[in-house]
PDB file of C-alpha atoms in Angstrom:
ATOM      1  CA  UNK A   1       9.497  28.227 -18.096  1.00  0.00           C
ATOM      2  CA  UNK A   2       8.796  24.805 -19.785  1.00  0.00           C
ATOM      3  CA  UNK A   3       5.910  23.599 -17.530  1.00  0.00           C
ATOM      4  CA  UNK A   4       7.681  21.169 -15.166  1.00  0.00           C
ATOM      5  CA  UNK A   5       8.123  21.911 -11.610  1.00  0.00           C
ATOM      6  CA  UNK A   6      11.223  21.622 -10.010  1.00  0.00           C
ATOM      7  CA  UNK A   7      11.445  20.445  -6.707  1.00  0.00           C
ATOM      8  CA  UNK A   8      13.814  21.344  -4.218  1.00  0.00           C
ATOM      9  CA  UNK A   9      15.682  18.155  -2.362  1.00  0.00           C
ATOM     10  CA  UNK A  10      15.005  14.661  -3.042  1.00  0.00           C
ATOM     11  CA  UNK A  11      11.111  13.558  -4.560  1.00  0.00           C
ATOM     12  CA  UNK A  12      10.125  10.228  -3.554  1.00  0.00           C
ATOM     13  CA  UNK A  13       8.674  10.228  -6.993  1.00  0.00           C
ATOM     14  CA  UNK A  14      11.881  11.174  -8.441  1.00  0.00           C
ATOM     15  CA  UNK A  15      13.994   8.137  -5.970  1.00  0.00           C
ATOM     16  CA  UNK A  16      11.281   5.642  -7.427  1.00  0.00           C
ATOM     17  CA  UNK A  17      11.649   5.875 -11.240  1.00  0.00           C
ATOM     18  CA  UNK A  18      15.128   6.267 -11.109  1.00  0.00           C
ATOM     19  CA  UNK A  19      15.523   3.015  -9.381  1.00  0.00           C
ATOM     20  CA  UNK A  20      12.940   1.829 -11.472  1.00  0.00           C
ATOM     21  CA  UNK A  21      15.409   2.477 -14.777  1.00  0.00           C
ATOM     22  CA  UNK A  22      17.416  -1.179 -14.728  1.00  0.00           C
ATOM     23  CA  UNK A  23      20.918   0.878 -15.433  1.00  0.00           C
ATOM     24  CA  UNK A  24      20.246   3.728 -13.059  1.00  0.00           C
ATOM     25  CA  UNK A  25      19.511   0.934 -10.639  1.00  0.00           C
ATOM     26  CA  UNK A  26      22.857  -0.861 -11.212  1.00  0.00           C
ATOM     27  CA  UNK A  27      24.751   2.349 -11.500  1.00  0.00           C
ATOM     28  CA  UNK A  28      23.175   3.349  -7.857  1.00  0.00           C
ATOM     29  CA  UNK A  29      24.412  -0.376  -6.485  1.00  0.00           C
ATOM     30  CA  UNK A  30      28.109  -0.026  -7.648  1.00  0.00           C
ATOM     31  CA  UNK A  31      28.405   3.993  -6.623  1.00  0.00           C
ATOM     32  CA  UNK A  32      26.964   2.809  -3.426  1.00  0.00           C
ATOM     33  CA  UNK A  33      29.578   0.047  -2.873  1.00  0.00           C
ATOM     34  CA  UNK A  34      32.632   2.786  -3.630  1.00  0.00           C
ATOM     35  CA  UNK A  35      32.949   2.196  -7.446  1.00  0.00           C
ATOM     36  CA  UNK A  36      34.531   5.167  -9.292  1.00  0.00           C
ATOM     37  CA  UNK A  37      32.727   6.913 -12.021  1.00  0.00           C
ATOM     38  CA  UNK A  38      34.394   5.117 -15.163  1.00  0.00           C
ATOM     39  CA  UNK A  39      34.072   2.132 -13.447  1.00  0.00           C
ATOM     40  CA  UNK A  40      30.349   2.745 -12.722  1.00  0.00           C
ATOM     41  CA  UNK A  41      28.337   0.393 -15.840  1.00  0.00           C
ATOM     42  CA  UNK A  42      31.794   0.466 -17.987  1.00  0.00           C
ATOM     43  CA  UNK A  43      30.273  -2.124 -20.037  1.00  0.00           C
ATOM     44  CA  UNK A  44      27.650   0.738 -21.192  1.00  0.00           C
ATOM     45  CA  UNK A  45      27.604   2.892 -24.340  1.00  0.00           C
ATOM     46  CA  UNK A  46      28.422   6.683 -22.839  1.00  0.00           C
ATOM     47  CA  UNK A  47      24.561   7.878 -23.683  1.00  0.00           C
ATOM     48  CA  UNK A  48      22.961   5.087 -21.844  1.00  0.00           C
ATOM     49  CA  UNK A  49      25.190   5.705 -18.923  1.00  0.00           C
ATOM     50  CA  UNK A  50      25.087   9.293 -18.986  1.00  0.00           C
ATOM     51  CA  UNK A  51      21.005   8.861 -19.146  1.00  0.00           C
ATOM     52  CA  UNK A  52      21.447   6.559 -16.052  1.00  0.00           C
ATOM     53  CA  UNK A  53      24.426   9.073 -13.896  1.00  0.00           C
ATOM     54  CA  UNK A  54      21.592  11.996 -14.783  1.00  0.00           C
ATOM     55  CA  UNK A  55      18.520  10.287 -13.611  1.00  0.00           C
ATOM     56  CA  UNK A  56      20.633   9.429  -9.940  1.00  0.00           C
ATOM     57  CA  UNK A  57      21.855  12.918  -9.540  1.00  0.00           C
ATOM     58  CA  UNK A  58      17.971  14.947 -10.297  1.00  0.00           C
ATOM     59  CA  UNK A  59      16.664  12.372  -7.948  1.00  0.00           C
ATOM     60  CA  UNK A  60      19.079  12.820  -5.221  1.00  0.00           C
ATOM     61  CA  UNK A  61      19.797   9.612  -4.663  1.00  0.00           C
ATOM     62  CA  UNK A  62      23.864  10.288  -5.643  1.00  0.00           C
ATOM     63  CA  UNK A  63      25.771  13.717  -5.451  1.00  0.00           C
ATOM     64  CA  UNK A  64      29.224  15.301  -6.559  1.00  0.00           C
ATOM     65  CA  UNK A  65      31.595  15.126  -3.924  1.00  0.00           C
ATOM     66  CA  UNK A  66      34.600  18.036  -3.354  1.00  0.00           C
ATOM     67  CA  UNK A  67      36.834  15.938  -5.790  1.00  0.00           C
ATOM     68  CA  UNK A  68      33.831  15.863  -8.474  1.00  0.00           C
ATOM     69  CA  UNK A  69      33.173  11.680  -7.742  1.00  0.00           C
ATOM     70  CA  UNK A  70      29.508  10.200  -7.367  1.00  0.00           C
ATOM     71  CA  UNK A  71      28.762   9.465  -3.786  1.00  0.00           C
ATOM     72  CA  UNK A  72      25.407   8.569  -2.241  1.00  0.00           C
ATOM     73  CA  UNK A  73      24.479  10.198   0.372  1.00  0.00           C
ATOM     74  CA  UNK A  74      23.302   8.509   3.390  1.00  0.00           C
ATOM     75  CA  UNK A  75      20.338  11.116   4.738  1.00  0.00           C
ATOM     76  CA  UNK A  76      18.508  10.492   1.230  1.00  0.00           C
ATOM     77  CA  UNK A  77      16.010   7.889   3.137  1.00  0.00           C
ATOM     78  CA  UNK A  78      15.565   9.447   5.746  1.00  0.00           C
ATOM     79  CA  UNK A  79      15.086  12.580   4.427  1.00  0.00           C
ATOM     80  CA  UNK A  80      12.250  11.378   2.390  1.00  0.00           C
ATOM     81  CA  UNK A  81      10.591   9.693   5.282  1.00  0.00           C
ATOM     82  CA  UNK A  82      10.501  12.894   6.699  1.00  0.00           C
ATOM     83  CA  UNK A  83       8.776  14.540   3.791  1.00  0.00           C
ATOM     84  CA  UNK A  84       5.501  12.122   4.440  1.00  0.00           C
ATOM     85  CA  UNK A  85       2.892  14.163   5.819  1.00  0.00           C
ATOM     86  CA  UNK A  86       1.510  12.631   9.281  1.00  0.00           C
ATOM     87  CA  UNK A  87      -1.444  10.036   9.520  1.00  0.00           C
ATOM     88  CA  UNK A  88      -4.382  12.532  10.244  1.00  0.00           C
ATOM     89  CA  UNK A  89      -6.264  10.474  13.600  1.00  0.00           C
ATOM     90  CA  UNK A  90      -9.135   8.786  11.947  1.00  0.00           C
ATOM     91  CA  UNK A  91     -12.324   9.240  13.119  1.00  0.00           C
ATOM     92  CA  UNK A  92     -15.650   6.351  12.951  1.00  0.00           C
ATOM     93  CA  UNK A  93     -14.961   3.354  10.859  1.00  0.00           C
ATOM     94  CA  UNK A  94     -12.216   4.503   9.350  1.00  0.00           C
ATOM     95  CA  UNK A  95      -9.966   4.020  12.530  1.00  0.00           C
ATOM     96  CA  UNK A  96     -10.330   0.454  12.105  1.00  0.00           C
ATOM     97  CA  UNK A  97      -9.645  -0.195   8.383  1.00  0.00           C
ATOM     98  CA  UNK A  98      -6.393   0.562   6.297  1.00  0.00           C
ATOM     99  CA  UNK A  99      -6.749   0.398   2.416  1.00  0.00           C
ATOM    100  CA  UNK A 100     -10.145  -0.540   2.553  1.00  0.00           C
ATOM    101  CA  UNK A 101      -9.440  -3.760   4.527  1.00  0.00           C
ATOM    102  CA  UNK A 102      -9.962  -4.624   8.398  1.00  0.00           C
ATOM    103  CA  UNK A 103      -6.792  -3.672   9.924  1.00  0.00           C
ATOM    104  CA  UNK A 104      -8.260  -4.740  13.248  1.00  0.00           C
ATOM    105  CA  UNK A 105     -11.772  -5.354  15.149  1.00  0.00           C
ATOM    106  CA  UNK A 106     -13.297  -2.767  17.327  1.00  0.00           C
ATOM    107  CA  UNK A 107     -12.682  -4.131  20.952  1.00  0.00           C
ATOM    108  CA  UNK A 108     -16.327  -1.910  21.610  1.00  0.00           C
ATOM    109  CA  UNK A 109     -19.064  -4.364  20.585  1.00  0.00           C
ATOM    110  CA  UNK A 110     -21.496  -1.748  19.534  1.00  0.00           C
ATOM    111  CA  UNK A 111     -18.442  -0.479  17.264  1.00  0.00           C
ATOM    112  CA  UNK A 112     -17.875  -4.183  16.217  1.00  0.00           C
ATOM    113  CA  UNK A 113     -21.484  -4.273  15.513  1.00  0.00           C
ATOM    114  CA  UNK A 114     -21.554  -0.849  13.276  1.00  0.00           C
ATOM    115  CA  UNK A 115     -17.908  -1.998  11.333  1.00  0.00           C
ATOM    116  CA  UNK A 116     -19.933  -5.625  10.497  1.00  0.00           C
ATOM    117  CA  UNK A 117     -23.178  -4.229   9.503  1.00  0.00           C
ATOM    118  CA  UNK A 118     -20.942  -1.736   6.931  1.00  0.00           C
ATOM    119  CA  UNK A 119     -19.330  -4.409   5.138  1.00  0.00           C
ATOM    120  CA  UNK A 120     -22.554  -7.000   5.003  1.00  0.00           C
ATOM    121  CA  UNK A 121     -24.205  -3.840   3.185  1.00  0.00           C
ATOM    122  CA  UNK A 122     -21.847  -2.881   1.003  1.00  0.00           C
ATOM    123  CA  UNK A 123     -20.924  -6.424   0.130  1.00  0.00           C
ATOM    124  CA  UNK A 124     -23.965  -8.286  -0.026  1.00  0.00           C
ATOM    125  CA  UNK A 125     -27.556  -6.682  -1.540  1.00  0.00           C
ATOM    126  CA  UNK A 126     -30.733  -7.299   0.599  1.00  0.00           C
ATOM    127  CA  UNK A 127     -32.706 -10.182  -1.123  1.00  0.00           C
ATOM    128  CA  UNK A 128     -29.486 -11.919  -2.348  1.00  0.00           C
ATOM    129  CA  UNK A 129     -28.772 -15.609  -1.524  1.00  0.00           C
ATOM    130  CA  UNK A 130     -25.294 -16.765  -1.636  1.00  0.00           C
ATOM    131  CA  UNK A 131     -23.317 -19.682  -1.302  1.00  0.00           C
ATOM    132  CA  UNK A 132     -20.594 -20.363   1.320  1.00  0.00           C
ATOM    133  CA  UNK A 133     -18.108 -19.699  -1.163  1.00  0.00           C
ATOM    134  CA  UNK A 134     -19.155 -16.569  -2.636  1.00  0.00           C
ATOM    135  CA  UNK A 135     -19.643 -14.755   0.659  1.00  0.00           C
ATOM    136  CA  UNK A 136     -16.039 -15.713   1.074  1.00  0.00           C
ATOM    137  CA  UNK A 137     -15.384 -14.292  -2.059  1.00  0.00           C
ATOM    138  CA  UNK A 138     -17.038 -11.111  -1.294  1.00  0.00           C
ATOM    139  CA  UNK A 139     -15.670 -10.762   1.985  1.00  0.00           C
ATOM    140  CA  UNK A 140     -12.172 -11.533   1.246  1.00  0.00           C
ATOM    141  CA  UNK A 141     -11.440  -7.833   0.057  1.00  0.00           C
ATOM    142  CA  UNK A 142     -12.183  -7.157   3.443  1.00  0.00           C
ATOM    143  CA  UNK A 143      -9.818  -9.716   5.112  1.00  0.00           C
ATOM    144  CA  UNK A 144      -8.026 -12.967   5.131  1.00  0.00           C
ATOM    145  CA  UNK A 145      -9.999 -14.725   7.923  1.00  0.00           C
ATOM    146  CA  UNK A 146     -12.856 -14.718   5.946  1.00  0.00           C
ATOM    147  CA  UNK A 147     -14.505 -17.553   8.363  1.00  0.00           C
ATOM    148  CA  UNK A 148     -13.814 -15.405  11.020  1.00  0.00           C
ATOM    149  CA  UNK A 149     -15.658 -12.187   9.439  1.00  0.00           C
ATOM    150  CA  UNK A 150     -18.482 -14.341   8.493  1.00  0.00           C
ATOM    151  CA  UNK A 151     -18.741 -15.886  11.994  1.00  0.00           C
ATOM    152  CA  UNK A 152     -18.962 -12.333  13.442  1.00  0.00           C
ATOM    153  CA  UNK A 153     -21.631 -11.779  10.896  1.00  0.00           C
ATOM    154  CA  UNK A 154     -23.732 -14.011  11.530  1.00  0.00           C
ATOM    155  CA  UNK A 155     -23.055 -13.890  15.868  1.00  0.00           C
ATOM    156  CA  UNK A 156     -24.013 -10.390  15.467  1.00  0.00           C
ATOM    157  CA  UNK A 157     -27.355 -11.179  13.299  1.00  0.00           C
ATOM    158  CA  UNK A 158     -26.358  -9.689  10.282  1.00  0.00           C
ATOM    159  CA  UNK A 159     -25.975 -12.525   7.883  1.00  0.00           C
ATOM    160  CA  UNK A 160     -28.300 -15.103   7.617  1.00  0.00           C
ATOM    161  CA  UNK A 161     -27.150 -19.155   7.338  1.00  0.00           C
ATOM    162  CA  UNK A 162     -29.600 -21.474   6.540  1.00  0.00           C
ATOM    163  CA  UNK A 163     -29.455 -24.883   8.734  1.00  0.00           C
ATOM    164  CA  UNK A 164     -27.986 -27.175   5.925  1.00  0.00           C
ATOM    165  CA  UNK A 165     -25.120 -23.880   5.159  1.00  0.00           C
ATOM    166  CA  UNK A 166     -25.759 -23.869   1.430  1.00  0.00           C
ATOM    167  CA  UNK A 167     -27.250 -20.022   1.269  1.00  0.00           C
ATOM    168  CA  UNK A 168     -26.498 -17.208   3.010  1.00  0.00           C
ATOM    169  CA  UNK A 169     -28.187 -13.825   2.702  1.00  0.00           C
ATOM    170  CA  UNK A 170     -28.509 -10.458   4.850  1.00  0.00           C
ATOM    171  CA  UNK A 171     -30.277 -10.204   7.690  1.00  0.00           C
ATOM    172  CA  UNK A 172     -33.013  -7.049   7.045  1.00  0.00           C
ATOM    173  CA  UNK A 173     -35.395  -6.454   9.209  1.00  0.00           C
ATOM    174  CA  UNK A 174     -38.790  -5.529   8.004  1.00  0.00           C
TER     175      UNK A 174
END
C-alpha cells in the first residue's frame, strides 16, 4: 500500500486538476470533438502526452472504448453532481447568508433586526468612529449594496450617523 487512496468513479478533485494541466485540457477538447488518439496533441513529445492521456483516464473524464479509442463519456458531470452531499437546512442566521455574505434579508423584522445587529458587532467595535467610507469598507464583505446595509443599520438603531454624515459609530446602549 503506498498511502494514497484510490477512489472508485470519477473525483471532482481528480476532474479539476486534470483540466487544470494545459495539455490534459487540450487533449480532453480534441477527444471530446471525435479526434483519434494519434491525432490527440500530435504536436507533443510521447511523455508529455502520455502524462496528459493518463491524467484524463484516472480522473474519469475519458475512457477506453470496445475498439481501445479515448472517448468521453457523457454521465461524467452528472455523475459528479450527484456525488455533492445535500445542503443541510440552515438554521438562525445562517439561513440568510451564503459564504459569509447576505444572500438575502429576513422578510421577519425582528430577524432583520438580529441579522443587522450581527454584522454592526462583528464589523464595527463599540467606541469606534468611522467615516462614511470606511463603514462601506467594512460592510462590503457583507454585500454589494453597502448603502442599503447601512441604511438598514441605522433605520433599525444600530449605527449611529452624526447630522453633518462625517462619523459613524455603533449604537450601544448603556
Amino acid at each position: 500500500m503506498t498511502g494514497t487512496t484510490m477512489m472508485s468513479g470519477p473525483h471532482w478533485r481528480r476532474v479539476v486538476a486534470a483540466l487544470a494541466n494545459n495539455d490534459a485540457r487540450t487533449a480532453y477538447a480534441q477527444i471530446v470533438l471525435g479526434a483519434k488518439l494519434h491525432d490527440v496533441l500530435a504536436d507533443l513529445n510521447d511523455h508529455r502526452r502520455n502524462r496528459a492521456t493518463a491524467a484524463l483516464l484516472e480522473s474519469g473524464l475519458v475512457e477506453r472504448n470496445a475498439a481501445n479509442e479515448l472517448v468521453a463519456p457523457e454521465a461524467i458531470f452528472r455523475d459528479l453532481l450527484t456525488q455533492q452531499p445535500r445542503r443541510q437546512p440552515q438554521t438562525g442566521l445562517a439561513r440568510f447568508m451564503r459564504l459569509g455574505r447576505i444572500e438575502r434579508y429576513p422578510a421577519n423584522m425582528t430577524e432583520r433586526r438580529e441579522l443587522l445587529a450581527w454584522i454592526v458587532s462583528e464589523a464595527i467595535e463599540p467606541g469606534e468612529h468611522l467615516t462614511e467610507k470606511q463603514v462601506n469598507e467594512r460592510l462590503l464583505s457583507y454585500t454589494d449594496d453597502v448603502v442599503m446595509l447601512r441604511r438598514y443599520m441605522i433605520d433599525f438603531g444600530l449605527l449611529d450617523r452624526t447630522p453633518s454624515g462625517s462619523s459613524y459609530s455603533r449604537h450601544d446602549e448603556a
